[in-house]
mmCIF file of C-alpha atoms in Angstrom:
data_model
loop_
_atom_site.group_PDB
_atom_site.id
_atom_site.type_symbol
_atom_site.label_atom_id
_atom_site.label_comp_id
_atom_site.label_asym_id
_atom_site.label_seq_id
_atom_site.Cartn_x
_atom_site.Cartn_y
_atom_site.Cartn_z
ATOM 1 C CA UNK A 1223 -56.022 -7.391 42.436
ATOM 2 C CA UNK A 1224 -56.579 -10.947 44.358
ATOM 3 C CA UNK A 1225 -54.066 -13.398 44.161
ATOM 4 C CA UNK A 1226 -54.682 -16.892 45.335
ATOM 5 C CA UNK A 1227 -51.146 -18.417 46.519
ATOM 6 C CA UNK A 1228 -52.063 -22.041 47.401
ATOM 7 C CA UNK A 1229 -53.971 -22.087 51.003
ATOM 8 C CA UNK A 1230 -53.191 -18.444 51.508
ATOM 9 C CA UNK A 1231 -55.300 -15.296 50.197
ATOM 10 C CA UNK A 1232 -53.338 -12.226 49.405
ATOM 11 C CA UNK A 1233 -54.645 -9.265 48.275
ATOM 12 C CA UNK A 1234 -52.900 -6.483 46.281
ATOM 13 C CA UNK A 1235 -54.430 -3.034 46.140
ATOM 14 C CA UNK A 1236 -54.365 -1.064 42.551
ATOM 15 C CA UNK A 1237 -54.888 -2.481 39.602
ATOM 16 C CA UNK A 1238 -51.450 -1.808 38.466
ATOM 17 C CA UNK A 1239 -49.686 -3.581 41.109
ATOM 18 C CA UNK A 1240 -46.490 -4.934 39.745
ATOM 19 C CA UNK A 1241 -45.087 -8.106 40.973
ATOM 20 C CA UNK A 1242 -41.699 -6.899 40.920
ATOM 21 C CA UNK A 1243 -40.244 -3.677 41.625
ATOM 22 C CA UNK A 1244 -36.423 -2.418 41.321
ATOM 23 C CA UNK A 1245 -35.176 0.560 42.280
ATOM 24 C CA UNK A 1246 -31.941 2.152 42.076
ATOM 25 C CA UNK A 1247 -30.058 -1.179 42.863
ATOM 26 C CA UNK A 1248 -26.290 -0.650 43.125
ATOM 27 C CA UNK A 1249 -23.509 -2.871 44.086
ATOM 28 C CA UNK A 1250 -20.003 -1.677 44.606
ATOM 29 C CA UNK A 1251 -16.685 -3.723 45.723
ATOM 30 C CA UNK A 1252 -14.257 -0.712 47.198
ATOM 31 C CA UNK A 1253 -14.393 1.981 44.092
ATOM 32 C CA UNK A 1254 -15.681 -1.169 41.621
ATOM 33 C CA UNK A 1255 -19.192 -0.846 40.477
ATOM 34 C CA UNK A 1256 -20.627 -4.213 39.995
ATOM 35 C CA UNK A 1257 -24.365 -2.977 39.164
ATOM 36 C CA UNK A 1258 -24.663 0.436 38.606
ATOM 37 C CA UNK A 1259 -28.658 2.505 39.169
ATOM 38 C CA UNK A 1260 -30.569 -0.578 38.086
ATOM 39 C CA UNK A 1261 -34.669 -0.113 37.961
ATOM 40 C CA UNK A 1262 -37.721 -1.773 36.396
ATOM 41 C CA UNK A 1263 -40.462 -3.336 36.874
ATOM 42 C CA UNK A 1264 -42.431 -6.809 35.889
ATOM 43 C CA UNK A 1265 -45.810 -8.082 35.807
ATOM 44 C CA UNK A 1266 -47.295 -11.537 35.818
ATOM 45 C CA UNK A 1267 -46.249 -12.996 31.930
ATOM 46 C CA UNK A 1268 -43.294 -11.315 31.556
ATOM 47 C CA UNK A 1269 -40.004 -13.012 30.760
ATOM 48 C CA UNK A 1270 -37.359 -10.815 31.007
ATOM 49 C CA UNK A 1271 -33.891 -11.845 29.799
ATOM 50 C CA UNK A 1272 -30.791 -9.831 31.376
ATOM 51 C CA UNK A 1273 -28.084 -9.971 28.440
ATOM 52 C CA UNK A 1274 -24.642 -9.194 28.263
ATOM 53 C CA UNK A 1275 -20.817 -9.904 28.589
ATOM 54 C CA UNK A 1276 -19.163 -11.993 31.008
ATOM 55 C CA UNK A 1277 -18.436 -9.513 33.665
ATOM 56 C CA UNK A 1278 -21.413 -7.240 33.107
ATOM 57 C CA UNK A 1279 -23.059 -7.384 36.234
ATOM 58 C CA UNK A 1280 -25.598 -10.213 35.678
ATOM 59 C CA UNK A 1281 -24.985 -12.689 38.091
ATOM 60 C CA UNK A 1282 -24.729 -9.944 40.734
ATOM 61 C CA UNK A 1283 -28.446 -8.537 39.606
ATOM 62 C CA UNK A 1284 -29.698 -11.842 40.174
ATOM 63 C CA UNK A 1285 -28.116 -12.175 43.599
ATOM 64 C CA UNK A 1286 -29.676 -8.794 44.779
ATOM 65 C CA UNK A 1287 -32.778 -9.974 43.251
ATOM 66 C CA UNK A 1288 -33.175 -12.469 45.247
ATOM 67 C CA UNK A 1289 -31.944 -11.063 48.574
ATOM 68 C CA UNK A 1290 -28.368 -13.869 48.342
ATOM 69 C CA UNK A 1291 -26.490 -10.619 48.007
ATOM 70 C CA UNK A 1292 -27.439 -7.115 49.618
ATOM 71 C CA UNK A 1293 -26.721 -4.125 47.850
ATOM 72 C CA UNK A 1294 -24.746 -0.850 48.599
ATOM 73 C CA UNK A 1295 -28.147 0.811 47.966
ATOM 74 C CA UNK A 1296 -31.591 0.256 46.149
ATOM 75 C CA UNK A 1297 -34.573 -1.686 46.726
ATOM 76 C CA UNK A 1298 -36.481 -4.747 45.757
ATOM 77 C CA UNK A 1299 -40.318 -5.217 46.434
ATOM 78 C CA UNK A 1300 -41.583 -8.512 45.564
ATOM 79 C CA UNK A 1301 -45.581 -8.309 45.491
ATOM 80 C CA UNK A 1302 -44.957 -5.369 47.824
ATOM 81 C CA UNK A 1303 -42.586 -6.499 50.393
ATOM 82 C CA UNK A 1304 -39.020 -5.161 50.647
ATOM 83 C CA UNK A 1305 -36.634 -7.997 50.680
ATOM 84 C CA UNK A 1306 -34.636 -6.453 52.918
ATOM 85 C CA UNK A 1307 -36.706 -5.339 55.321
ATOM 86 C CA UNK A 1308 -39.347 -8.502 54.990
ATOM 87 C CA UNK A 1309 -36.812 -11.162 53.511
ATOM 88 C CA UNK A 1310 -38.638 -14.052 54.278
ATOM 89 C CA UNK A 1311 -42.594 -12.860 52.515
ATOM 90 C CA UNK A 1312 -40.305 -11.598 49.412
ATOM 91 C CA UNK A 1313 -38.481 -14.638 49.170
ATOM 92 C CA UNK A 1314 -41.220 -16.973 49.568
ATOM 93 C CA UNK A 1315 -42.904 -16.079 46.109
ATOM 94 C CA UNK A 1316 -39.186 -16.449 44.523
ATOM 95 C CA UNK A 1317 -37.875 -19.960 43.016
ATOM 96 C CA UNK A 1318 -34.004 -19.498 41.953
ATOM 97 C CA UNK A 1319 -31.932 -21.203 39.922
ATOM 98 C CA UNK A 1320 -27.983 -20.578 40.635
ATOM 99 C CA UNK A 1321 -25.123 -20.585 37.878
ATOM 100 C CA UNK A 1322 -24.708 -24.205 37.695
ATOM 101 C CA UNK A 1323 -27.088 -25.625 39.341
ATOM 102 C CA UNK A 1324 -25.553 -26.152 42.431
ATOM 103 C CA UNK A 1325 -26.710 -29.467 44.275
ATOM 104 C CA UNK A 1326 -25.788 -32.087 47.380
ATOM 105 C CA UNK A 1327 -23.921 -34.124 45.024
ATOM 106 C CA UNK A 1328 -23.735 -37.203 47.490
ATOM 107 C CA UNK A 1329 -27.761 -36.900 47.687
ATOM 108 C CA UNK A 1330 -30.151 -38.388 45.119
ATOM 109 C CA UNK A 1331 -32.820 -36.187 43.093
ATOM 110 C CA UNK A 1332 -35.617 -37.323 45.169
ATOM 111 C CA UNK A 1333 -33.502 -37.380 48.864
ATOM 112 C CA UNK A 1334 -32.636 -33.705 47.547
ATOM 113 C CA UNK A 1335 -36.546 -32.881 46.679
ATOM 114 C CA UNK A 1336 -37.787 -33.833 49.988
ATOM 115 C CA UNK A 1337 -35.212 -31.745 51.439
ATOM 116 C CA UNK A 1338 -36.120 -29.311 49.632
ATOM 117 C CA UNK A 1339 -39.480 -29.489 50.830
ATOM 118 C CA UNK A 1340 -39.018 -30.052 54.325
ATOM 119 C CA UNK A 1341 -36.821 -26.676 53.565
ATOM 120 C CA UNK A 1342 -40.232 -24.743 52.073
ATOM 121 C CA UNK A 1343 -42.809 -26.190 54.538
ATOM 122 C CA UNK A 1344 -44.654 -28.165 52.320
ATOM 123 C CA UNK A 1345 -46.730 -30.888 53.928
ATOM 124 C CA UNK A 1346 -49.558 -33.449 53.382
ATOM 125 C CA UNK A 1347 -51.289 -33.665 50.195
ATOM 126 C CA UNK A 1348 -49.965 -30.406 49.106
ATOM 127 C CA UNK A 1349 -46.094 -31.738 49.201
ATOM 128 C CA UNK A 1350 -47.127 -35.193 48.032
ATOM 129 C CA UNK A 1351 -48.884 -33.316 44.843
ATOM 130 C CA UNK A 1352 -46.162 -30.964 44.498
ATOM 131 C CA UNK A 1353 -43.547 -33.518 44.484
ATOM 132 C CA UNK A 1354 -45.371 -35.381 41.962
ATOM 133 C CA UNK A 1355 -45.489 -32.598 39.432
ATOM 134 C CA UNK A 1356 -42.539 -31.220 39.624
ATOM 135 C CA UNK A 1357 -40.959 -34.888 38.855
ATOM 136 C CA UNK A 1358 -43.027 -34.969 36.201
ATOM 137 C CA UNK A 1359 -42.833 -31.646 34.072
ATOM 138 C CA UNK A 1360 -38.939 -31.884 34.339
ATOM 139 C CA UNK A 1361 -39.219 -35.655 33.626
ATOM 140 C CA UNK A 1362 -36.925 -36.700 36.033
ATOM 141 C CA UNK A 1363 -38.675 -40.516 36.560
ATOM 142 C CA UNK A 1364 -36.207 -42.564 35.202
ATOM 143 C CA UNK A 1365 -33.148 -40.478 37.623
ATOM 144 C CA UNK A 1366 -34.533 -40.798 41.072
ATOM 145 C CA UNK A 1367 -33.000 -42.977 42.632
ATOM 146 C CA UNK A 1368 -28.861 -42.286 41.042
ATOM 147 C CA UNK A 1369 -26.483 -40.090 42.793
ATOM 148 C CA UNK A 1370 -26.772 -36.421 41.777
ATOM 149 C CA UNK A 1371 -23.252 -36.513 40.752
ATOM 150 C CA UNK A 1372 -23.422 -39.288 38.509
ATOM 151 C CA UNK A 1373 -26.206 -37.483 36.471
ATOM 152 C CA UNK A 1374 -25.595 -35.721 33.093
ATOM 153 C CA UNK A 1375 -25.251 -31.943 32.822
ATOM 154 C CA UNK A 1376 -28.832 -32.165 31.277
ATOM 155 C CA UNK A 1377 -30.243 -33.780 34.159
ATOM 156 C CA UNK A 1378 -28.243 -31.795 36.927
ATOM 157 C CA UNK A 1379 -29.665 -29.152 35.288
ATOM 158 C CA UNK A 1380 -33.296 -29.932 35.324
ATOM 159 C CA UNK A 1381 -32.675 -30.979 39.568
ATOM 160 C CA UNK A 1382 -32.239 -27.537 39.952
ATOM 161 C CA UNK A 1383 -35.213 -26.594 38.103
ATOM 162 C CA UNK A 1384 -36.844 -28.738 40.095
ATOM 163 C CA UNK A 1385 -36.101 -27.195 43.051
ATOM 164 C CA UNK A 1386 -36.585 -23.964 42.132
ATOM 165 C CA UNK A 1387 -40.252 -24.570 40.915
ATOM 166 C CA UNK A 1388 -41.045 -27.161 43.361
ATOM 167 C CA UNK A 1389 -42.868 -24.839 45.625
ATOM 168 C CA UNK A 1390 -44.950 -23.081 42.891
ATOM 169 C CA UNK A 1391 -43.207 -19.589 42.990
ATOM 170 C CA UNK A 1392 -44.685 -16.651 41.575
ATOM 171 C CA UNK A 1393 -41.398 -15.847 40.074
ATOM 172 C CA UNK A 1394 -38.230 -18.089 38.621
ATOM 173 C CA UNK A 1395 -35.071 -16.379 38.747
ATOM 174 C CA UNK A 1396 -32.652 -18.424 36.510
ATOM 175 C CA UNK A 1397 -29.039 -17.681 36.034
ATOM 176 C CA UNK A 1398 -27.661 -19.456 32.848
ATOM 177 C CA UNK A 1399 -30.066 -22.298 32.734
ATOM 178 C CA UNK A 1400 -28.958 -23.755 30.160
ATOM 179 C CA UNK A 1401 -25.048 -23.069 29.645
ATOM 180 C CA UNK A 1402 -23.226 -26.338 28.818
ATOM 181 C CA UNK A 1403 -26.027 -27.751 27.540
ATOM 182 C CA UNK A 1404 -26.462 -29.976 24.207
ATOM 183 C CA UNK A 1405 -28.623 -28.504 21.713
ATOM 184 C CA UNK A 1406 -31.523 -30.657 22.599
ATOM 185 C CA UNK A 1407 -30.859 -30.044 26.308
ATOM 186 C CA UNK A 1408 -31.234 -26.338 25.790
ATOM 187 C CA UNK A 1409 -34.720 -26.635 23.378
ATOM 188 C CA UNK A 1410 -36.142 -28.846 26.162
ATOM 189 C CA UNK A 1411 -35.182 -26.471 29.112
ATOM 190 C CA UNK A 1412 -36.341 -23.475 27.111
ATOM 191 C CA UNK A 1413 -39.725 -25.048 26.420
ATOM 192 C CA UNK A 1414 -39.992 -25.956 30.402
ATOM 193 C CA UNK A 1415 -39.499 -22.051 30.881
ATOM 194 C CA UNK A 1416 -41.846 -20.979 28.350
ATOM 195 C CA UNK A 1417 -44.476 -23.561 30.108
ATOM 196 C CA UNK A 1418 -43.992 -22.641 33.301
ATOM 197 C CA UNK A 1419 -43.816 -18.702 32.316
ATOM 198 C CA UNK A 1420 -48.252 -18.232 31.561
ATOM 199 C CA UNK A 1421 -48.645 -16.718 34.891
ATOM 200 C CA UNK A 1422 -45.617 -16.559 36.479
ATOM 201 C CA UNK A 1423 -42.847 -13.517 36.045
ATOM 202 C CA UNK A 1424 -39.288 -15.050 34.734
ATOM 203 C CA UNK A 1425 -35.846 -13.948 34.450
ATOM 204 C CA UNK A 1426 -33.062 -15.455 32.872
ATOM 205 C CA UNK A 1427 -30.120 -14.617 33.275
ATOM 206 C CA UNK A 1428 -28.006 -15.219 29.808
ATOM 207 C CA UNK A 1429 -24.445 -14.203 27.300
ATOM 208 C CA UNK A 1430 -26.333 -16.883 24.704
ATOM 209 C CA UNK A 1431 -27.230 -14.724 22.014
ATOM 210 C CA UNK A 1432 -30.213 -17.063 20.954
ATOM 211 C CA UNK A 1433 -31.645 -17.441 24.399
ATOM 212 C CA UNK A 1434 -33.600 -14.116 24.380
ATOM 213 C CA UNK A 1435 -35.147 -14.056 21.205
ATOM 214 C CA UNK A 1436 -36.038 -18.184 21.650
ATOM 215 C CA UNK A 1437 -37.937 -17.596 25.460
ATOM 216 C CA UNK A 1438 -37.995 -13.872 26.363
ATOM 217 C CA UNK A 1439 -40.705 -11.078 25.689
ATOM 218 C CA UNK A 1440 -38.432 -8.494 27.121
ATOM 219 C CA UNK A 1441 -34.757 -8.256 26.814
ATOM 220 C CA UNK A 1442 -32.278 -6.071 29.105
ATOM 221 C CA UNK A 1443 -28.683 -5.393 27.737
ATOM 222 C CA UNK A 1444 -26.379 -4.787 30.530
ATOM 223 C CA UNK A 1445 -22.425 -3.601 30.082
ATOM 224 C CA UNK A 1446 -20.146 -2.628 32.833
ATOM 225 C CA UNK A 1447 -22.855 -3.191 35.625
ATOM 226 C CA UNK A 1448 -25.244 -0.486 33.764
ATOM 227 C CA UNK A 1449 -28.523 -0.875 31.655
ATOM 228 C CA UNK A 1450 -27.801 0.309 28.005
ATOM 229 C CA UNK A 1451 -31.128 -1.344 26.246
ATOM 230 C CA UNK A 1452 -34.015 -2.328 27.430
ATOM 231 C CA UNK A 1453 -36.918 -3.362 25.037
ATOM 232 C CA UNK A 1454 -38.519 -6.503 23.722
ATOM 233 C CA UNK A 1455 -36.269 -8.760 21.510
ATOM 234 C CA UNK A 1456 -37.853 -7.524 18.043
ATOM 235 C CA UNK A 1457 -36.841 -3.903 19.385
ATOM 236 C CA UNK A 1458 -33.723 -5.310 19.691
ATOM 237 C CA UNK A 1459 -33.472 -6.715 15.952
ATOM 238 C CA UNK A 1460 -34.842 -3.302 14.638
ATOM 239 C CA UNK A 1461 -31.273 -2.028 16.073
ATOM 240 C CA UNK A 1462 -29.378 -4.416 13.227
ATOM 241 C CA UNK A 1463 -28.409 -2.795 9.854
ATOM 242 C CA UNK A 1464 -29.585 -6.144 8.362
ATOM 243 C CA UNK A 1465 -33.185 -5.289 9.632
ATOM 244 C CA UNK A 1466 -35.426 -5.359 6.501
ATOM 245 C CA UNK A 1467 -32.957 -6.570 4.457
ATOM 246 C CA UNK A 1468 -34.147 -9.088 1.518
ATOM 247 C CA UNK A 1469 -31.639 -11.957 0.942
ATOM 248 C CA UNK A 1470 -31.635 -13.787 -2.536
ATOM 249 C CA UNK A 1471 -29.860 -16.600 -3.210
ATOM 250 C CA UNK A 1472 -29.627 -18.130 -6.726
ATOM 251 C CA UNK A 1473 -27.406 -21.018 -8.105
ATOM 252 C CA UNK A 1474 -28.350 -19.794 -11.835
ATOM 253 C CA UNK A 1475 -26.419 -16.620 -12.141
ATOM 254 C CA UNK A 1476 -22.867 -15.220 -10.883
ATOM 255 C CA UNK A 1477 -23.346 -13.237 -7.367
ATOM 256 C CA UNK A 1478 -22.069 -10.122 -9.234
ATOM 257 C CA UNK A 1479 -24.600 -9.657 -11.619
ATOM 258 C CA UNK A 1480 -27.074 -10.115 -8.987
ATOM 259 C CA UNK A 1481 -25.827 -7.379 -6.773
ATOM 260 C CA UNK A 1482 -25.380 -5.131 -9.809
ATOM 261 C CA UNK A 1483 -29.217 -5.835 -10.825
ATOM 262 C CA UNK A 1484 -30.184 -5.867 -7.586
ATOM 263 C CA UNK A 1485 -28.576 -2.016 -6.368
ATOM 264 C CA UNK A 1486 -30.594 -1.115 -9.515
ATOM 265 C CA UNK A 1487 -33.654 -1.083 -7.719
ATOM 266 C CA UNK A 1488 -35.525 2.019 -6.354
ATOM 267 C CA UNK A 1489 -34.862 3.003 -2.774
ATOM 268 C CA UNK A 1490 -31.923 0.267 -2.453
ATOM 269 C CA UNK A 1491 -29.241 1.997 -0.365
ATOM 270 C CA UNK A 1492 -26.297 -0.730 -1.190
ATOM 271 C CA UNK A 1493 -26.092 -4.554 -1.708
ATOM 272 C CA UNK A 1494 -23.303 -7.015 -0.026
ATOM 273 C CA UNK A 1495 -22.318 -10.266 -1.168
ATOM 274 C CA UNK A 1496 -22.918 -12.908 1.567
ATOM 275 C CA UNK A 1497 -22.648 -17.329 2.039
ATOM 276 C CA UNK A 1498 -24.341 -18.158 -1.538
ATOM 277 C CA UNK A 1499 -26.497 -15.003 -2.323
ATOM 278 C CA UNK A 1500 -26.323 -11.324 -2.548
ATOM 279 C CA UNK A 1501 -28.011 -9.369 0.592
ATOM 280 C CA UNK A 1502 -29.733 -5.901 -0.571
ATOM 281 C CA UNK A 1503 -30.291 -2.827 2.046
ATOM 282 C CA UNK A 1504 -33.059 -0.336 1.365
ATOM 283 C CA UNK A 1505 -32.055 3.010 2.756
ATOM 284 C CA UNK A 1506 -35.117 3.360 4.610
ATOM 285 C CA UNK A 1507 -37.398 0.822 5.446
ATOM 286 C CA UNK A 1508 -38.883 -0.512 2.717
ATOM 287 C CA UNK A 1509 -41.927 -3.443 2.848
ATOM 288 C CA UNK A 1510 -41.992 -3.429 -0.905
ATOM 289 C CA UNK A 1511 -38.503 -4.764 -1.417
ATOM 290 C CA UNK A 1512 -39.206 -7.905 -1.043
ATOM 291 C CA UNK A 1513 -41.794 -7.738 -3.760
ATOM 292 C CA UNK A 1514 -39.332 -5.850 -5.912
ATOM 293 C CA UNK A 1515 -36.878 -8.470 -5.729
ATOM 294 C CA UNK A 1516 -38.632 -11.236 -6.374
ATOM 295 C CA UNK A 1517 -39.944 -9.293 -9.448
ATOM 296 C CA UNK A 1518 -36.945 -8.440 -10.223
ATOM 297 C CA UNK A 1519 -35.718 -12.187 -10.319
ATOM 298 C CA UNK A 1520 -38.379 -13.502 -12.042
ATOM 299 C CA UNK A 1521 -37.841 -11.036 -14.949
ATOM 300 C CA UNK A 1522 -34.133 -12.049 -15.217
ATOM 301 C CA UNK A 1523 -35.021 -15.420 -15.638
ATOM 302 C CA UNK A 1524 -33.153 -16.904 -11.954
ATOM 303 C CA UNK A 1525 -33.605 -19.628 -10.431
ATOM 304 C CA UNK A 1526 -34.850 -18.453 -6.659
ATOM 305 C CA UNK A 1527 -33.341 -21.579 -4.500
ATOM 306 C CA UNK A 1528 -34.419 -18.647 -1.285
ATOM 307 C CA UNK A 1529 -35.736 -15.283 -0.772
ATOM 308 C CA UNK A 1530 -35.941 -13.719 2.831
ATOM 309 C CA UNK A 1531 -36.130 -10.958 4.608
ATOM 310 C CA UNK A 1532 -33.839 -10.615 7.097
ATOM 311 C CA UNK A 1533 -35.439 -9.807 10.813
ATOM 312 C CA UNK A 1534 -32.044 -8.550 11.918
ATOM 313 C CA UNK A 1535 -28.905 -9.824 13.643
ATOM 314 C CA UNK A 1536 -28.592 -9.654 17.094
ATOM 315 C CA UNK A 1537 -24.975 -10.780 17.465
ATOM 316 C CA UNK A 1538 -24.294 -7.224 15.742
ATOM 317 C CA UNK A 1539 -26.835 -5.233 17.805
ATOM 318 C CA UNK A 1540 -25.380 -6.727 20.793
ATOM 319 C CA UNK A 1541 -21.452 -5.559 19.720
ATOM 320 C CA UNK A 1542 -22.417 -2.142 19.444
ATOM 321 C CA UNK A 1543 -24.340 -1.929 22.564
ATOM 322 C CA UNK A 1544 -21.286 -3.711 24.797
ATOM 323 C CA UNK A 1545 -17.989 -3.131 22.761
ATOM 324 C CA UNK A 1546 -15.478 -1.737 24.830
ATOM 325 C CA UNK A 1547 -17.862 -2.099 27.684
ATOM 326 C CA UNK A 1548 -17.246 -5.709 28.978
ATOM 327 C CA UNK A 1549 -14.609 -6.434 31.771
#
């Protein structure tokens, strides 16, 4: 594998070369185990979202990660180099993003860029065009020239993703990028991550529910500093009882007779009343029941005002993984 990182040529023997490796990374405070056997690996594409509690051990994973903390044992290879061992080649390909975004208040977005810059050793044309682009993908124009701590969470937020992609890193570590943030301030950071993710490994650190299945192709649950799912988020929504699930909701007949009509139907294990329609479970997966529903409705004369099936719940999946298991 070649890999062209601006001026510099690297080259990475085997074809399966990952970009990140972890391997048995452990943290413990006295008899307290932070982050407990952790190990994977990532490849260029991958966005991986670490989920879980308060308290699970995400924050620390993203310190170890990115050589901030060292561990009681383990190891981390970023494009082959053990940042440990080699801190400075491992941590060159990283960009990070703290929890909240921490910034020299006093210091404006640009003063803070530059020293930024001056920080990564970018110089000439390459800093000048770096500087430029950054600005512009996290649209931060019309801010330049305020005081970082007169900004909005919003665009606080999007310094720090400035300075965490400013040097073109091969991979963004992000630890809750977008806690605090207004609806539209968390769709516009989310899209910035899914732009920036084409070629580029990203992990996002997260407890928002909604955050892994709106930017992440992989999604690892963590609960009491240990791994307990790991998986892509639709493997995650297969874990819900509601997976597969057909909701109907109808305004022309009562709920009751519905569900009783409904529970009628071959292969449906039970149905539950929910917010305005009637929810029916197959007992085995069933890609026919929606069909059979609708078939069902349009023989009893109801007016369909919706008919879905339900891709699963993750608030539920992600109770039964952590319950008990949170500190």
């Amino acid at each position: 594998m070649v890999y062209h990182s601006r001026s510099k040529l690297v080259v990475k023997i085997g074809v399966n070369s990952f970009m990140i490796e972890v391997s048995h990374l452990t943290k413990y405070y006295g008899d307290f185990a932070a982050v407990e056997d952790l190990s994977f690996k990532l490849a260029p594409g991958e966005i991986l979202g670490f989920l879980g509690p308060n308290g699970a051990g995400k924050s620390t994973a993203m310190k170890m990660l990115t050589g901030f903390l060292r561990p009681s044992s383990g190891e981390v290879r970023i494009w082959g180099s053990d940042m440990w061992q080699d801190s400075l080649t491992a941590q060159r390909h990283i960009g990070y993003l703290p929890e909240g975004a921490p910034a020299y208040e006093e210091m404006t977005p640009f003063g803070f860029l530059q020293f930024i810059a001056d920080a990564r050793g970018l110089t000439g044309v390459e800093r000048a065009n770096r500087l430029d682009e950054t600005i512009n993908v996290m649209s931060l124009q019309d801010v330049l020239g305020q005081r970082i701590e007169t900004l909005s969470k919003g665009f606080k937020r999007r310094v720090g993703l400035a300075q965490a992609i400013l040097h073109d890193p091969d991979v963004l570590i992000l630890d809750e990028p977008t806690d605090g943030l207004d609806p539209n301030q968390k769709h516009q950071v989310r899209e910035m991550i899914k732009g920036l993710s084409r070629d580029k490994i990203v992990i996002v650190s997260t407890h928002i529910l909604e955050e892994v299945t709106a930017v992440c192709n992989r999604a690892m649950v963590l609960a009491k500093g240990r791994v307990v799912s790991d998986g892509t988020p639709q493997s995650l929504l297969a874990m819900s009882p509601y997976h597969g699930a057909v909701t109907l909701k109808s305004s022309s007949a009562p709920l009751s007779e519905i569900a009783e009509a409904a529970g009628s139907i071959r292969g449906v294990k039970e149905t539950i009343l929910t917010e305005g329609g009637v929810t029916i479970f197959p007992g085995e997966v069933d890609a026919t029941l929606f069909a059979k529903v609708l078939e069902l409705s349009q023989s009893k004369g109801w007016t369909v005002d919706s008919l879905y099936v339900e891709s699963g719940r993750l608030d539920d999946v992600f109770r039964s993984l952590t319950e008990g298991e949170s500190r």
